[in-house]
Coordinates of C-alpha atoms and ligand atoms in Angstrom, one line a residue:
M1 CA -22.4 -57.3 14.5
D2 CA -24.6 -54.8 16.2
V3 CA -24.0 -51.2 15.3
T4 CA -25.4 -48.7 17.7
R5 CA -27.1 -45.5 16.7
A6 CA -24.2 -43.5 18.2
E7 CA -21.8 -45.5 16.1
V8 CA -23.8 -44.9 12.9
A9 CA -24.0 -41.2 13.7
T10 CA -20.3 -41.0 14.5
S11 CA -19.1 -42.9 11.4
A12 CA -21.4 -40.9 9.1
A13 CA -20.1 -37.7 10.6
A14 CA -16.5 -38.9 10.2
G15 CA -17.2 -39.9 6.6
V16 CA -18.5 -36.5 5.7
A17 CA -15.8 -34.7 7.6
G18 CA -13.1 -36.7 5.8
V19 CA -14.4 -35.8 2.4
A20 CA -15.0 -32.2 3.5
G21 CA -11.4 -31.9 4.7
S22 CA -10.1 -33.2 1.5
F23 CA -12.2 -30.7 -0.5
A24 CA -11.1 -27.8 1.8
A25 CA -7.5 -28.7 0.9
A26 CA -7.8 -29.6 -2.7
G27 CA -10.9 -28.0 -4.2
R28 CA -11.8 -29.1 -7.7
T29 CA -8.3 -30.6 -8.4
P30 CA -7.2 -34.2 -8.7
A31 CA -5.9 -34.2 -5.1
F32 CA -9.5 -34.2 -3.9
V33 CA -10.4 -37.8 -2.9
A34 CA -13.6 -38.0 -5.0
A35 CA -11.9 -36.8 -8.2
P36 CA -9.7 -39.8 -9.0
L37 CA -12.6 -42.1 -7.9
A38 CA -14.9 -40.4 -10.3
S39 CA -12.3 -40.8 -13.1
A40 CA -11.8 -44.4 -12.3
L41 CA -15.6 -45.0 -12.5
V42 CA -15.8 -43.3 -15.9
N43 CA -12.8 -45.1 -17.2
A44 CA -13.8 -48.5 -15.9
A45 CA -17.3 -48.2 -17.4
P46 CA -18.1 -49.9 -20.7
G47 CA -17.3 -47.8 -23.8
E48 CA -20.9 -46.7 -24.4
V49 CA -21.3 -45.5 -20.8
T50 CA -18.1 -43.5 -21.0
T51 CA -19.2 -42.1 -24.3
A52 CA -22.5 -41.1 -22.9
V53 CA -21.0 -39.4 -19.9
V54 CA -18.2 -37.5 -21.7
Q55 CA -19.5 -36.9 -25.2
N56 CA -23.2 -36.5 -24.6
L57 CA -23.9 -35.7 -21.0
G58 CA -20.8 -33.6 -20.7
E59 CA -20.7 -31.6 -17.4
F60 CA -23.9 -33.3 -16.1
G61 CA -22.4 -36.7 -16.6
H62 CA -19.2 -35.7 -14.7
T63 CA -21.4 -34.3 -11.9
L64 CA -23.1 -37.6 -11.7
A65 CA -19.9 -39.6 -11.6
L66 CA -18.5 -37.1 -9.0
T67 CA -21.7 -37.6 -6.9
V68 CA -21.3 -41.4 -6.9
A69 CA -17.6 -40.9 -6.0
L70 CA -18.5 -38.6 -3.2
V71 CA -20.9 -41.1 -1.7
L72 CA -18.3 -43.8 -2.0
S73 CA -15.7 -41.7 -0.3
V74 CA -18.0 -40.8 2.6
G75 CA -18.8 -44.5 2.9
V76 CA -15.1 -45.6 3.0
F77 CA -14.2 -42.9 5.6
A78 CA -17.2 -43.9 7.7
A79 CA -16.2 -47.6 7.5
I80 CA -12.7 -46.7 8.6
A81 CA -14.0 -44.7 11.6
L82 CA -16.3 -47.5 12.6
G83 CA -13.5 -50.1 12.3
A84 CA -11.2 -47.8 14.3
T85 CA -13.7 -47.3 17.2
R86 CA -14.2 -51.1 17.3
V87 CA -10.4 -51.7 17.5
G88 CA -10.2 -48.9 20.1
S89 CA -12.8 -50.5 22.3
R90 CA -10.7 -53.6 22.5
S91 CA -7.5 -51.9 23.2
E92 CA -6.1 -50.7 26.6
V93 CA -3.9 -48.1 24.9
P94 CA -5.4 -44.7 25.1
Y95 CA -6.3 -42.9 21.8
T96 CA -6.1 -46.2 19.8
A97 CA -9.4 -45.4 18.1
V98 CA -8.5 -41.8 17.3
L99 CA -5.1 -42.8 15.9
A100 CA -6.5 -45.8 13.9
A101 CA -9.2 -43.6 12.4
G102 CA -6.7 -40.9 11.5
L103 CA -4.2 -43.3 10.1
G104 CA -6.8 -45.2 8.2
G105 CA -8.3 -42.0 6.7
W106 CA -4.8 -40.8 5.7
L107 CA -4.0 -44.1 4.0
F108 CA -7.2 -44.2 2.1
A109 CA -6.9 -40.6 0.9
L110 CA -3.3 -41.2 0.0
A111 CA -4.0 -44.4 -1.9
V112 CA -6.7 -42.7 -4.0
A113 CA -5.3 -39.2 -4.6
R114 CA -1.6 -39.7 -4.0
A115 CA -1.1 -36.3 -2.3
P116 CA 0.3 -36.9 1.2
E117 CA -0.3 -33.4 2.6
T118 CA -3.8 -33.2 1.3
A119 CA -4.5 -36.6 2.8
L120 CA -3.8 -35.1 6.2
W121 CA -6.8 -32.9 5.7
S122 CA -8.9 -36.0 5.7
A123 CA -7.0 -37.8 8.4
V124 CA -7.4 -35.0 11.0
P125 CA -11.2 -34.5 10.7
V126 CA -11.8 -38.3 10.6
G127 CA -9.7 -38.8 13.7
G128 CA -11.2 -35.6 15.3
V129 CA -14.8 -36.8 15.0
V130 CA -13.8 -40.1 16.6
A131 CA -12.1 -38.3 19.4
V132 CA -15.1 -36.1 20.1
A133 CA -17.4 -39.2 20.0
E134 CA -15.2 -41.1 22.3
R135 CA -15.1 -38.4 24.8
G136 CA -18.6 -37.2 24.8
F137 CA -20.7 -40.0 23.4
A138 CA -19.1 -43.1 24.8
V139 CA -18.6 -44.5 21.3
G140 CA -16.1 -47.3 21.5
R141 CA -15.7 -47.1 25.3
R142 CA -16.5 -49.6 27.8
R143 CA -17.1 -47.0 30.5
P144 CA -20.5 -45.4 29.9
V145 CA -20.4 -41.6 29.6
S146 CA -23.7 -39.8 29.8
R147 CA -24.3 -37.5 26.9
T148 CA -26.3 -34.3 27.1
R149 CA -28.4 -32.7 24.4
R150 CA -26.1 -29.8 24.6
Q151 CA -23.1 -31.9 23.7
T152 CA -24.9 -33.4 20.8
L153 CA -25.9 -30.0 19.5
A154 CA -22.4 -28.7 19.9
A155 CA -21.0 -31.6 18.0
V156 CA -23.5 -31.3 15.2
G157 CA -23.0 -27.5 15.1
A158 CA -19.2 -28.0 14.9
L159 CA -19.5 -30.4 12.1
A160 CA -21.9 -28.1 10.2
G161 CA -19.5 -25.2 10.7
F162 CA -16.6 -27.3 9.5
L163 CA -18.5 -28.3 6.3
G164 CA -19.3 -24.6 5.6
V165 CA -15.7 -23.5 6.0
A166 CA -14.5 -26.5 3.9
G167 CA -17.0 -25.8 1.1
Y168 CA -16.0 -22.2 1.0
R169 CA -12.3 -22.8 1.0
G170 CA -12.5 -25.6 -1.5
R171 CA -14.6 -23.6 -4.0
N172 CA -12.0 -20.9 -3.9
I173 CA -9.3 -23.2 -5.0
T174 CA -9.6 -23.0 -8.7
G175 CA -6.1 -23.8 -9.7
A176 CA -3.8 -21.9 -12.0
E177 CA -5.6 -19.3 -14.2
P178 CA -2.7 -17.7 -15.8
G179 CA -2.2 -14.2 -17.2
P180 CA -1.2 -12.7 -20.6
I181 CA 1.3 -14.5 -22.8
S182 CA 3.7 -11.5 -22.3
D183 CA 4.3 -13.0 -18.8
V184 CA 6.3 -15.8 -20.5
T185 CA 7.2 -14.3 -23.9
D186 CA 7.6 -10.7 -24.7
A187 CA 5.6 -7.5 -25.4
E188 CA 6.0 -8.0 -29.1
T189 CA 4.5 -11.5 -29.1
Q190 CA 1.6 -10.1 -27.1
S191 CA 0.9 -7.3 -29.5
E192 CA 1.1 -9.6 -32.5
A193 CA -1.6 -11.7 -30.9
E194 CA -3.7 -8.6 -30.1
Q195 CA -3.4 -7.4 -33.7
L196 CA -4.5 -10.7 -35.0
L197 CA -7.5 -10.8 -32.6
G198 CA -8.4 -7.3 -33.9
L199 CA -8.3 -8.6 -37.5
A200 CA -10.6 -11.5 -36.5
A201 CA -13.0 -9.0 -35.0
E202 CA -13.0 -6.9 -38.2
R203 CA -13.5 -9.9 -40.4
S204 CA -16.4 -11.3 -38.3
L205 CA -19.7 -10.7 -40.1
D206 CA -21.9 -7.9 -38.8
V207 CA -24.6 -10.2 -37.5
P208 CA -24.9 -9.7 -33.7
E209 CA -26.6 -13.0 -33.0
L210 CA -23.9 -15.0 -34.7
A211 CA -20.9 -16.1 -32.7
P212 CA -17.8 -14.2 -33.9
L213 CA -14.8 -15.7 -35.7
V214 CA -12.8 -16.1 -32.5
T215 CA -14.6 -17.7 -29.6
E216 CA -14.1 -16.1 -26.2
I217 CA -12.0 -18.3 -23.8
G218 CA -15.0 -18.8 -21.4
G219 CA -17.3 -19.7 -24.2
F220 CA -15.0 -22.2 -25.9
Y221 CA -16.5 -25.8 -25.7
E222 CA -14.7 -28.3 -23.5
V223 CA -14.6 -32.1 -23.6
D224 CA -12.6 -34.0 -21.0
I225 CA -12.5 -37.6 -19.9
N226 CA -12.4 -36.4 -16.3
G227 CA -14.8 -34.1 -14.4
V228 CA -11.8 -32.5 -12.6
N229 CA -9.0 -31.2 -14.7
P230 CA -5.3 -31.6 -14.0
N231 CA -3.9 -28.8 -12.0
L232 CA -0.3 -28.6 -13.3
S233 CA 2.3 -26.0 -12.6
D234 CA 4.5 -24.8 -15.5
G235 CA 7.5 -25.0 -13.2
R236 CA 7.1 -28.7 -12.8
W237 CA 5.8 -29.5 -16.3
E238 CA 8.0 -31.5 -18.7
L239 CA 7.4 -32.8 -22.1
S240 CA 9.4 -35.8 -23.3
V241 CA 9.9 -36.9 -26.8
T242 CA 10.5 -40.7 -26.8
G243 CA 10.2 -44.0 -28.7
A244 CA 11.6 -44.6 -32.2
V245 CA 13.7 -41.5 -32.3
E246 CA 17.5 -41.0 -32.5
E247 CA 17.7 -39.3 -29.1
S248 CA 14.9 -39.0 -26.6
F249 CA 14.8 -35.8 -24.7
S250 CA 12.7 -33.8 -22.3
L251 CA 12.0 -30.1 -22.4
D252 CA 10.5 -27.8 -19.8
Y253 CA 8.2 -24.9 -20.0
A254 CA 10.8 -22.2 -20.0
E255 CA 12.7 -23.9 -22.8
L256 CA 9.6 -24.1 -24.9
T257 CA 8.4 -20.5 -24.3
E258 CA 12.0 -19.2 -24.9
M259 CA 12.1 -20.7 -28.4
V260 CA 11.4 -17.1 -29.5
E261 CA 12.5 -17.7 -33.1
S262 CA 10.0 -20.4 -33.5
I263 CA 7.0 -18.9 -31.8
E264 CA 3.9 -18.5 -34.0
H265 CA 0.3 -17.5 -33.8
R266 CA -2.3 -19.7 -35.5
F267 CA -6.0 -19.4 -35.9
V268 CA -7.3 -23.0 -35.4
T269 CA -10.8 -24.4 -35.2
L270 CA -11.5 -27.4 -33.1
R271 CA -14.5 -29.7 -33.5
C272 CA -15.5 -32.8 -31.4
V273 CA -16.2 -36.0 -33.3
G274 CA -18.9 -36.8 -30.7
E275 CA -21.0 -33.7 -31.2
G276 CA -24.4 -33.6 -32.9
L277 CA -24.5 -32.5 -36.6
N278 CA -25.7 -29.1 -35.7
G279 CA -24.1 -29.2 -32.2
K280 CA -22.0 -26.5 -30.6
K281 CA -18.8 -28.4 -29.9
M282 CA -16.9 -26.4 -32.6
D283 CA -15.0 -23.3 -31.8
T284 CA -12.0 -21.2 -32.9
A285 CA -9.2 -19.5 -31.0
L286 CA -5.9 -17.8 -31.8
W287 CA -3.3 -20.1 -30.4
T288 CA 0.3 -19.2 -29.6
G289 CA 3.1 -21.8 -29.6
V290 CA 5.8 -23.6 -31.3
P291 CA 5.6 -26.0 -34.3
V292 CA 6.0 -29.7 -33.2
S293 CA 8.5 -30.2 -36.1
R294 CA 11.1 -28.2 -34.1
L295 CA 11.0 -30.9 -31.4
L296 CA 10.9 -33.8 -33.8
E297 CA 14.0 -32.3 -35.6
R298 CA 15.7 -32.2 -32.2
A299 CA 14.9 -35.8 -31.4
G300 CA 15.8 -36.9 -34.9
V301 CA 13.1 -39.1 -36.5
P302 CA 14.8 -41.9 -38.6
E303 CA 13.6 -42.5 -42.1
S304 CA 12.3 -45.9 -40.9
S305 CA 9.9 -44.3 -38.4
T306 CA 7.0 -43.5 -40.6
C307 CA 4.2 -45.0 -38.7
C308 CA 2.5 -43.1 -36.0
V309 CA 2.7 -41.4 -32.7
M310 CA 1.2 -41.7 -29.3
L311 CA 0.5 -38.4 -27.4
R312 CA 0.1 -38.8 -23.6
A313 CA -1.3 -36.4 -21.1
A314 CA -1.4 -35.7 -17.4
D315 CA -5.0 -36.8 -17.0
G316 CA -4.2 -40.3 -18.2
Y317 CA -5.5 -39.5 -21.7
Y318 CA -3.6 -40.9 -24.7
E319 CA -4.3 -40.8 -28.5
E320 CA -2.5 -42.4 -31.4
F321 CA -2.4 -41.2 -35.0
P322 CA -0.2 -40.9 -38.1
L323 CA 3.2 -39.3 -37.6
A324 CA 2.6 -37.3 -40.8
A325 CA -0.3 -35.5 -39.2
L326 CA 1.8 -34.5 -36.2
E327 CA 4.6 -33.1 -38.4
D328 CA 2.3 -30.1 -39.2
G329 CA 1.2 -29.9 -35.6
F330 CA 1.6 -27.1 -33.0
L331 CA 2.3 -27.0 -29.3
A332 CA 0.2 -24.2 -27.9
F333 CA 0.9 -22.4 -24.6
G334 CA -1.3 -19.4 -25.5
M335 CA -4.9 -18.9 -26.3
N336 CA -6.4 -15.6 -27.5
G337 CA -3.4 -13.7 -26.1
R338 CA -3.6 -15.3 -22.7
R339 CA -1.5 -18.2 -21.4
L340 CA -3.4 -21.5 -22.0
P341 CA -6.3 -21.8 -19.4
R342 CA -6.4 -24.9 -17.3
A343 CA -9.6 -26.1 -19.0
H344 CA -7.9 -26.1 -22.4
G345 CA -4.7 -27.9 -21.4
Y346 CA -2.4 -25.7 -19.3
P347 CA 0.4 -25.5 -19.6
V348 CA 0.7 -27.0 -23.1
R349 CA -1.6 -28.7 -25.6
A350 CA -1.2 -30.2 -29.0
L351 CA -3.0 -28.9 -32.1
V352 CA -3.2 -31.1 -35.1
P353 CA -4.4 -29.3 -38.2
G354 CA -7.6 -30.4 -39.8
H355 CA -8.2 -33.4 -37.4
W356 CA -11.0 -34.1 -35.0
G357 CA -10.6 -32.4 -31.6
E358 CA -9.9 -35.7 -30.0
I359 CA -6.2 -35.9 -30.9
N360 CA -5.6 -32.3 -29.9
V361 CA -4.2 -33.5 -26.6
K362 CA -4.4 -31.2 -23.6
W363 CA -2.0 -31.2 -20.6
L364 CA 0.5 -32.9 -23.0
T365 CA 3.4 -34.7 -21.3
E366 CA 4.8 -37.1 -23.9
I367 CA 5.2 -37.6 -27.6
E368 CA 6.1 -41.2 -28.3
V369 CA 7.1 -42.1 -31.9
L370 CA 5.8 -45.6 -32.5
K371 CA 6.8 -48.3 -35.0
E372 CA 3.5 -50.0 -34.9
E373 CA -0.1 -48.8 -34.5
Q374 CA -1.8 -48.8 -31.1
E375 CA -5.2 -47.8 -30.0
G376 CA -5.9 -44.6 -28.3
Y377 CA -8.4 -43.9 -25.4
W378 CA -11.4 -43.3 -27.6
E379 CA -10.5 -46.0 -30.2
K380 CA -10.5 -48.5 -27.4
R381 CA -14.1 -47.5 -26.9
G382 CA -15.0 -47.9 -30.5
W383 CA -14.6 -44.4 -31.9
H384 CA -12.8 -43.5 -35.1
G385 CA -11.8 -39.9 -34.3
T386 CA -8.2 -39.7 -35.2
G387 CA -8.6 -38.7 -38.8
P388 CA -9.5 -35.4 -40.6
V389 CA -12.8 -33.7 -39.9
E390 CA -15.9 -34.0 -42.0
T391 CA -17.1 -30.9 -43.8
V392 CA -20.0 -29.2 -42.0
A393 CA -22.2 -26.0 -42.3
K394 CA -24.2 -25.3 -39.2
L395 CA -27.3 -23.2 -38.9
H396 CA -27.3 -21.4 -35.6
T397 CA -29.3 -18.2 -36.0
V398 CA -32.7 -17.5 -37.5
E399 CA -34.0 -13.9 -37.1
K400 CA -36.7 -11.8 -38.5
L401 CA -35.4 -8.4 -39.5
D402 CA -37.3 -5.1 -39.3
D403 CA -37.8 -5.1 -43.1
G404 CA -39.6 -8.4 -42.8
K405 CA -36.7 -10.5 -44.2
I406 CA -35.5 -13.6 -42.5
R407 CA -31.8 -13.8 -41.8
L408 CA -30.0 -17.1 -41.3
G409 CA -26.5 -17.6 -40.1
G410 CA -23.9 -20.1 -38.9
H411 CA -20.4 -21.4 -39.3
A412 CA -18.8 -23.8 -41.8
Y413 CA -15.7 -25.8 -41.3
A414 CA -13.8 -28.4 -43.4
G415 CA -10.4 -28.6 -41.6
T416 CA -7.4 -27.8 -43.8
R417 CA -9.5 -28.2 -46.9
G418 CA -11.0 -24.9 -46.2
I419 CA -14.5 -23.6 -47.1
Q420 CA -15.2 -22.4 -50.6
R421 CA -18.9 -22.0 -50.6
V422 CA -22.0 -22.3 -48.5
E423 CA -25.4 -22.8 -50.1
I424 CA -28.9 -22.4 -48.8
S425 CA -32.2 -23.8 -49.9
T426 CA -35.3 -22.3 -48.5
D427 CA -37.7 -24.4 -50.6
G428 CA -37.0 -27.9 -49.5
Q429 CA -33.9 -28.3 -51.8
A430 CA -35.7 -27.3 -55.1
T431 CA -33.2 -24.4 -55.6
W432 CA -30.0 -23.3 -53.9
Q433 CA -28.5 -19.9 -53.4
D434 CA -25.1 -18.8 -52.3
A435 CA -24.7 -17.5 -48.7
T436 CA -22.4 -14.6 -47.9
L437 CA -19.2 -15.7 -46.3
S438 CA -16.9 -14.0 -43.9
E439 CA -13.5 -13.1 -45.3
P440 CA -11.1 -16.0 -44.5
L441 CA -8.9 -15.6 -41.5
P442 CA -5.2 -16.2 -42.0
G443 CA -4.4 -19.9 -41.5
E444 CA -5.1 -23.3 -43.0
D445 CA -7.5 -24.7 -40.5
V446 CA -10.2 -22.3 -39.7
W447 CA -14.0 -22.0 -40.1
R448 CA -15.9 -19.3 -41.9
Q449 CA -19.1 -17.6 -40.9
W450 CA -22.0 -17.5 -43.4
T451 CA -25.2 -15.5 -43.5
Y452 CA -28.2 -15.4 -45.9
E453 CA -31.3 -13.1 -46.0
W454 CA -34.5 -13.6 -47.9
Q455 CA -38.0 -12.2 -48.1
A456 CA -40.1 -15.2 -47.1
E457 CA -43.7 -15.8 -47.9
P458 CA -45.9 -16.3 -44.9
G459 CA -46.0 -19.9 -43.7
E460 CA -43.5 -22.7 -43.1
H461 CA -40.2 -23.1 -45.1
E462 CA -37.8 -26.0 -45.1
V463 CA -34.3 -24.5 -44.9
V464 CA -31.3 -26.6 -45.7
V465 CA -27.7 -25.6 -45.6
R466 CA -24.6 -27.3 -47.2
A467 CA -21.0 -26.4 -47.6
T468 CA -18.4 -27.1 -50.3
D469 CA -14.8 -27.5 -49.2
G470 CA -11.7 -26.0 -50.7
T471 CA -11.2 -28.9 -53.0
G472 CA -14.6 -28.5 -54.5
T473 CA -16.2 -31.4 -52.7
L474 CA -19.7 -31.0 -51.5
Q475 CA -20.5 -31.8 -47.8
P476 CA -21.8 -35.4 -47.7
E477 CA -25.6 -35.6 -47.7
S478 CA -26.2 -38.9 -46.2
F479 CA -27.0 -38.8 -42.5
S480 CA -25.0 -40.5 -39.9
Q481 CA -24.8 -40.4 -36.1
P482 CA -21.8 -39.0 -34.3
Y483 CA -20.8 -42.6 -33.3
P484 CA -18.3 -43.8 -34.4
S485 CA -16.8 -41.5 -37.0
G486 CA -18.5 -38.2 -36.5
P487 CA -21.9 -36.9 -37.7
T488 CA -22.6 -36.3 -41.4
G489 CA -25.6 -35.0 -43.4
W490 CA -27.0 -31.6 -44.2
V491 CA -28.5 -29.4 -41.5
S492 CA -32.1 -28.6 -42.1
R493 CA -34.8 -26.7 -40.1
T494 CA -38.3 -25.6 -40.5
V495 CA -38.6 -21.9 -40.3
D496 CA -42.0 -20.4 -39.6
N497 CA -42.8 -17.0 -41.0
Ligands
MTE501 N1 -5.6 -34.7 -22.1 C1 -6.8 -34.6 -22.8 N2 -6.8 -34.1 -24.0 C2 -8.0 -34.0 -24.7 C3 -9.2 -34.5 -24.1 C4 -9.1 -35.1 -22.8 O1 -10.1 -35.5 -22.3 N3 -7.9 -35.1 -22.2 N4 -10.3 -34.4 -24.9 C5 -10.2 -34.3 -26.3 C6 -11.4 -34.1 -27.0 S1 -12.5 -35.4 -27.3 C7 -11.6 -32.9 -27.7 S2 -13.0 -32.7 -28.7 C8 -10.7 -31.7 -27.5 C9 -11.5 -30.6 -26.9 O2 -10.7 -29.5 -26.6 P1 -11.2 -28.3 -25.7 O3 -11.7 -28.9 -24.4 O4 -10.1 -27.4 -25.5 O5 -12.3 -27.7 -26.5 O6 -9.7 -32.0 -26.6 C10 -9.1 -33.3 -26.7 N5 -8.0 -33.4 -25.9
MO502 MO1 -13.9 -34.8 -28.9

């Protein structure tokens, strides 16, 4: 089959226009055609690839997947446009090519992103490009039409203009970024949160380089299986409690936020099982929400249901773990005095005390009580990240002070075991000294900051840091990689004075 240059140019333009139209309508939300394709690519990839993309490459990996998905989408819209012009050239009915291109574009976008209105934003540009080409460039026409340079330039210019507008519009669609929790609770709840945040600021060590006890929302680490986050609305959100319970039920956002008697604030630290030993995927926030036990009581969990639960989310994520762990869990709709941001699970996420970040499911839609164990998303890919966190002390700041001393600092975390002690060796583990710890924050599941100063001799020093948890157990010394059960070992570093 011969494809003429005009046809190649037309299909390519239609492909790009179809994707641009979708972006203009949906921005970085799952209704954008490339978003579900990128997710499908990541999810269909072998476990190691998914791990590399999500746990190690992070945002870059998602950008890569999204780029491949973009190219694919352009290709499909282009193929649709080409097919449509071919069909049109054999038809006596006017506008066959335009209609076929539009319909094809709409169906493809709909099949991928399942948003009929947004799909129109692909259909119209794809059909439009074919219409322009038919009229001015004789594509798909038997009757030759002479094309002028001016027409070509006008068409290219129109396309470029469309891309610019689409890019601008799409980038400004960021999805829900909600306001303070007082919008959905009351002024008192808001002021409690603010007082607690004030307390955390007071208790943070006076070491400017060291991250404070509560991480700012924008600085809180993020790990997602998809490069594009769900864009839910609280008005349509529902959480169902199902499975081996006496009575399944669903509850909506208003019901949850109106459980005034049950609303609590909790400082909780999260840490990703896939991070490096001295990595930065560990942060703390003040979360506002309702204990999960309220919902489990309402559903009624029979004595015989002692096994486990599956939490499911709007992004297709699912994680399974012991029911006992969930009983102390928390459903958060607030973070640092704000309503939960989209990146961290808006409108509601689960927080499971002391466990790896993995089971703290964001965009939560279902809690299913199970009678038998099943594998979660990451366990299917070989990870063991549903249990309690390992103890860790991180070394994140090394500074030389004016008086010539060296100051070290970091955070230590051991889940609900708490941190009792952090020790430093500056002589390659010959001797150990106690670090200064920040006063503990209220709560069972929070990190502590540590700092240590010493007058170092000139030269190199091997610095090692280790924590002891609240049960008196020393952080494990033997080194292991993050995969499959989280990193272990003592963080060390050579400090040059
Ligand atoms: N729905 C959903 N929940 C999720 C994830 C996800 O990809 N989808 N990632 C998990 C992982 S691996 C971690 S470490 C934490 C990270 O939470 P954060 O992004 O709010 O820091 O969320 C967990 N909850
Ligand atoms: Mo994670």
